[in-house]
mmCIF file of C-alpha atoms in Angstrom:
data_model
loop_
_atom_site.group_PDB
_atom_site.id
_atom_site.type_symbol
_atom_site.label_atom_id
_atom_site.label_comp_id
_atom_site.label_asym_id
_atom_site.label_seq_id
_atom_site.Cartn_x
_atom_site.Cartn_y
_atom_site.Cartn_z
ATOM 1 C CA UNK A 1 264.775 202.819 154.222
ATOM 2 C CA UNK A 2 266.732 205.988 154.947
ATOM 3 C CA UNK A 3 264.815 209.248 154.992
ATOM 4 C CA UNK A 4 267.798 211.333 153.890
ATOM 5 C CA UNK A 5 267.335 210.744 150.111
ATOM 6 C CA UNK A 6 263.652 211.693 150.359
ATOM 7 C CA UNK A 7 264.444 214.928 152.186
ATOM 8 C CA UNK A 8 267.205 215.798 149.709
ATOM 9 C CA UNK A 9 264.857 215.084 146.810
ATOM 10 C CA UNK A 10 262.192 217.318 148.327
ATOM 11 C CA UNK A 11 264.682 220.144 148.874
ATOM 12 C CA UNK A 12 266.017 219.844 145.319
ATOM 13 C CA UNK A 13 262.476 219.839 143.935
ATOM 14 C CA UNK A 14 261.587 222.979 145.838
ATOM 15 C CA UNK A 15 264.580 224.825 144.360
ATOM 16 C CA UNK A 16 263.785 223.618 140.857
ATOM 17 C CA UNK A 17 260.132 224.575 140.957
ATOM 18 C CA UNK A 18 259.235 227.101 138.312
ATOM 19 C CA UNK A 19 256.572 229.766 138.798
ATOM 20 C CA UNK A 20 253.192 229.190 137.191
ATOM 21 C CA UNK A 21 252.364 231.712 134.497
ATOM 22 C CA UNK A 22 248.622 231.678 134.795
ATOM 23 C CA UNK A 23 246.417 234.543 133.790
ATOM 24 C CA UNK A 24 244.978 236.163 136.851
ATOM 25 C CA UNK A 25 243.609 239.317 135.330
ATOM 26 C CA UNK A 26 240.083 240.138 136.292
ATOM 27 C CA UNK A 27 239.337 241.137 132.702
ATOM 28 C CA UNK A 28 239.876 237.588 131.459
ATOM 29 C CA UNK A 29 237.709 236.236 134.262
ATOM 30 C CA UNK A 30 234.977 238.752 133.455
ATOM 31 C CA UNK A 31 235.048 237.756 129.794
ATOM 32 C CA UNK A 32 234.755 234.088 130.677
ATOM 33 C CA UNK A 33 231.801 234.816 132.978
ATOM 34 C CA UNK A 34 230.118 236.810 130.209
ATOM 35 C CA UNK A 35 230.682 233.885 127.820
ATOM 36 C CA UNK A 36 229.213 231.380 130.293
ATOM 37 C CA UNK A 37 226.204 233.630 130.899
ATOM 38 C CA UNK A 38 225.689 234.008 127.144
ATOM 39 C CA UNK A 39 225.776 230.248 126.582
ATOM 40 C CA UNK A 40 223.391 229.639 129.505
ATOM 41 C CA UNK A 41 221.020 232.318 128.201
ATOM 42 C CA UNK A 42 221.047 230.779 124.717
ATOM 43 C CA UNK A 43 220.324 227.314 126.133
ATOM 44 C CA UNK A 44 217.395 228.485 128.262
ATOM 45 C CA UNK A 45 216.098 230.669 125.443
ATOM 46 C CA UNK A 46 216.073 227.555 123.242
ATOM 47 C CA UNK A 47 213.826 225.814 125.794
ATOM 48 C CA UNK A 48 211.495 228.834 125.765
ATOM 49 C CA UNK A 49 211.477 228.895 121.955
ATOM 50 C CA UNK A 50 210.591 225.203 121.800
ATOM 51 C CA UNK A 51 207.750 225.691 124.297
ATOM 52 C CA UNK A 52 206.411 228.698 122.408
ATOM 53 C CA UNK A 53 206.617 226.876 119.066
ATOM 54 C CA UNK A 54 204.974 223.653 120.199
ATOM 55 C CA UNK A 55 202.251 225.571 122.044
ATOM 56 C CA UNK A 56 201.496 227.581 118.896
ATOM 57 C CA UNK A 57 202.469 231.013 120.177
ATOM 58 C CA UNK A 58 204.342 231.933 117.001
ATOM 59 C CA UNK A 59 201.080 232.110 115.023
ATOM 60 C CA UNK A 60 201.123 235.843 115.711
ATOM 61 C CA UNK A 61 203.998 237.597 113.955
ATOM 62 C CA UNK A 62 204.052 240.263 116.678
ATOM 63 C CA UNK A 63 204.710 237.631 119.364
ATOM 64 C CA UNK A 64 207.688 236.170 117.497
ATOM 65 C CA UNK A 65 209.052 239.669 116.809
ATOM 66 C CA UNK A 66 208.822 240.568 120.502
ATOM 67 C CA UNK A 67 210.517 237.308 121.451
ATOM 68 C CA UNK A 68 213.348 237.959 118.990
ATOM 69 C CA UNK A 69 213.765 241.541 120.227
ATOM 70 C CA UNK A 70 214.035 240.455 123.857
ATOM 71 C CA UNK A 71 216.316 237.550 122.909
ATOM 72 C CA UNK A 72 218.745 239.868 121.107
ATOM 73 C CA UNK A 73 219.339 242.013 124.204
ATOM 74 C CA UNK A 74 221.703 239.535 125.878
ATOM 75 C CA UNK A 75 223.948 238.871 122.847
ATOM 76 C CA UNK A 76 224.251 242.605 122.169
ATOM 77 C CA UNK A 77 225.127 243.279 125.816
ATOM 78 C CA UNK A 78 227.676 240.440 125.691
ATOM 79 C CA UNK A 79 229.203 241.883 122.502
ATOM 80 C CA UNK A 80 229.616 245.267 124.194
ATOM 81 C CA UNK A 81 231.222 243.545 127.184
ATOM 82 C CA UNK A 82 233.601 241.593 124.948
ATOM 83 C CA UNK A 83 234.608 244.662 122.937
ATOM 84 C CA UNK A 84 235.453 246.561 126.097
ATOM 85 C CA UNK A 85 237.472 243.697 127.626
ATOM 86 C CA UNK A 86 239.227 241.651 124.975
ATOM 87 C CA UNK A 87 242.974 241.215 125.378
ATOM 88 C CA UNK A 88 243.955 239.625 122.077
ATOM 89 C CA UNK A 89 242.562 239.260 118.605
ATOM 90 C CA UNK A 90 242.165 235.482 119.003
ATOM 91 C CA UNK A 91 240.130 235.967 122.171
ATOM 92 C CA UNK A 92 237.943 238.542 120.427
ATOM 93 C CA UNK A 93 237.322 236.199 117.479
ATOM 94 C CA UNK A 94 236.327 233.397 119.844
ATOM 95 C CA UNK A 95 233.901 235.601 121.756
ATOM 96 C CA UNK A 96 232.581 237.225 118.579
ATOM 97 C CA UNK A 97 231.824 233.734 117.227
ATOM 98 C CA UNK A 98 229.857 232.915 120.376
ATOM 99 C CA UNK A 99 227.900 236.166 119.994
ATOM 100 C CA UNK A 100 227.128 235.424 116.328
ATOM 101 C CA UNK A 101 225.883 231.931 117.248
ATOM 102 C CA UNK A 102 223.678 233.278 120.037
ATOM 103 C CA UNK A 103 222.269 235.943 117.701
ATOM 104 C CA UNK A 104 221.488 233.203 115.190
ATOM 105 C CA UNK A 105 219.750 231.195 117.899
ATOM 106 C CA UNK A 106 217.786 234.275 118.981
ATOM 107 C CA UNK A 107 216.498 234.738 115.421
ATOM 108 C CA UNK A 108 215.007 231.222 115.233
ATOM 109 C CA UNK A 109 211.396 232.350 115.924
ATOM 110 C CA UNK A 110 211.288 234.471 112.761
ATOM 111 C CA UNK A 111 211.088 231.585 110.264
ATOM 112 C CA UNK A 112 208.762 229.663 112.611
ATOM 113 C CA UNK A 113 206.029 232.315 112.447
ATOM 114 C CA UNK A 114 202.628 230.916 111.371
ATOM 115 C CA UNK A 115 203.895 227.310 111.269
ATOM 116 C CA UNK A 116 201.903 225.727 114.115
ATOM 117 C CA UNK A 117 198.585 226.812 115.548
ATOM 118 C CA UNK A 118 197.696 226.626 119.264
ATOM 119 C CA UNK A 119 196.199 223.398 120.539
ATOM 120 C CA UNK A 120 194.356 222.321 123.668
ATOM 121 C CA UNK A 121 197.731 221.231 125.127
ATOM 122 C CA UNK A 122 199.336 224.680 124.775
ATOM 123 C CA UNK A 123 198.956 225.546 128.467
ATOM 124 C CA UNK A 124 200.459 222.197 129.505
ATOM 125 C CA UNK A 125 203.431 222.644 127.149
ATOM 126 C CA UNK A 126 204.143 226.102 128.543
ATOM 127 C CA UNK A 127 203.757 224.797 132.110
ATOM 128 C CA UNK A 128 206.210 221.988 131.380
ATOM 129 C CA UNK A 129 208.785 224.485 130.128
ATOM 130 C CA UNK A 130 208.299 226.673 133.200
ATOM 131 C CA UNK A 131 208.734 223.664 135.498
ATOM 132 C CA UNK A 132 211.905 222.597 133.652
ATOM 133 C CA UNK A 133 213.395 226.079 134.053
ATOM 134 C CA UNK A 134 212.300 226.548 137.687
ATOM 135 C CA UNK A 135 214.999 224.330 139.318
ATOM 136 C CA UNK A 136 217.673 226.280 137.451
ATOM 137 C CA UNK A 137 216.284 229.444 139.074
ATOM 138 C CA UNK A 138 217.312 228.085 142.448
ATOM 139 C CA UNK A 139 220.933 228.216 141.288
ATOM 140 C CA UNK A 140 220.717 231.494 139.340
ATOM 141 C CA UNK A 141 217.633 233.445 140.382
ATOM 142 C CA UNK A 142 217.289 235.769 137.340
ATOM 143 C CA UNK A 143 216.533 232.670 135.257
ATOM 144 C CA UNK A 144 213.149 232.658 136.990
ATOM 145 C CA UNK A 145 212.158 235.474 134.605
ATOM 146 C CA UNK A 146 211.878 232.835 131.862
ATOM 147 C CA UNK A 147 209.637 230.694 134.040
ATOM 148 C CA UNK A 148 207.524 233.738 134.933
ATOM 149 C CA UNK A 149 207.099 234.642 131.262
ATOM 150 C CA UNK A 150 206.044 231.098 130.331
ATOM 151 C CA UNK A 151 203.537 230.999 133.194
ATOM 152 C CA UNK A 152 201.967 234.307 132.197
ATOM 153 C CA UNK A 153 201.687 233.173 128.574
ATOM 154 C CA UNK A 154 200.192 229.869 129.757
ATOM 155 C CA UNK A 155 197.539 231.589 131.849
ATOM 156 C CA UNK A 156 196.418 233.595 128.799
ATOM 157 C CA UNK A 157 195.542 230.444 126.851
ATOM 158 C CA UNK A 158 191.888 229.862 126.078
ATOM 159 C CA UNK A 159 191.762 226.194 127.044
ATOM 160 C CA UNK A 160 193.517 225.747 130.374
ATOM 161 C CA UNK A 161 192.584 222.622 132.348
ATOM 162 C CA UNK A 162 191.940 223.296 136.068
ATOM 163 C CA UNK A 163 194.958 221.239 137.140
ATOM 164 C CA UNK A 164 197.196 223.123 134.688
ATOM 165 C CA UNK A 165 195.872 226.476 135.926
ATOM 166 C CA UNK A 166 196.578 225.508 139.556
ATOM 167 C CA UNK A 167 200.059 224.203 138.732
ATOM 168 C CA UNK A 168 200.817 227.283 136.617
ATOM 169 C CA UNK A 169 199.795 229.648 139.410
ATOM 170 C CA UNK A 170 201.871 227.623 141.896
ATOM 171 C CA UNK A 171 204.903 227.723 139.570
ATOM 172 C CA UNK A 172 204.362 231.435 139.006
ATOM 173 C CA UNK A 173 204.253 232.184 142.734
ATOM 174 C CA UNK A 174 207.370 230.089 143.328
ATOM 175 C CA UNK A 175 209.216 231.878 140.524
ATOM 176 C CA UNK A 176 208.230 235.292 141.827
ATOM 177 C CA UNK A 177 209.263 234.222 145.325
ATOM 178 C CA UNK A 178 212.722 233.156 144.146
ATOM 179 C CA UNK A 179 213.180 236.360 142.157
ATOM 180 C CA UNK A 180 212.070 238.662 145.000
ATOM 181 C CA UNK A 181 214.208 236.774 147.532
ATOM 182 C CA UNK A 182 217.237 237.186 145.255
ATOM 183 C CA UNK A 183 216.487 240.917 144.827
ATOM 184 C CA UNK A 184 216.160 241.276 148.604
ATOM 185 C CA UNK A 185 219.537 239.574 149.127
ATOM 186 C CA UNK A 186 221.120 241.713 146.397
ATOM 187 C CA UNK A 187 219.834 244.943 147.928
ATOM 188 C CA UNK A 188 221.110 243.870 151.349
ATOM 189 C CA UNK A 189 224.568 243.137 149.935
ATOM 190 C CA UNK A 190 224.755 246.424 148.076
ATOM 191 C CA UNK A 191 223.445 248.460 151.006
ATOM 192 C CA UNK A 192 225.496 246.650 153.656
#
């Protein structure tokens, strides 16, 4: 088979190639990263909400109000980021919809207040949530804050089995270790 037609075809294809009109602006990339972070935060916050509900932490209205207040910080920060970086109205509407959904998910503890009282399994439920979140902290270290919070809440329970207390302390130390290692690496990158 002659190679001449293949070479001519390749040359013709290279002259006919059109440029790719892809968006390479850093603003669009930043907005997408903010959206991904917002979705990840909402997902992990849902795990924390489920653990707090099933362990009976929402019996106190002050606890659910604090949880809602902390949960609203990320959607509000994302909204500010989207307002400062949107490029078109359609993009803004898409991102605004994601913010509204995450705000709605952050408000879930309010109607759950006083619905379920703590049980003897509360510490184990909180430990399970912390252990589920811990592997995600290896990928994104700030997620370990969720695991740390669940461990601290679990250690404050009145009925904590010895095994659960040991496992909670171990998970807590691991979470703190991941967070401090990430902070150390971040400081080295910023300083260096």
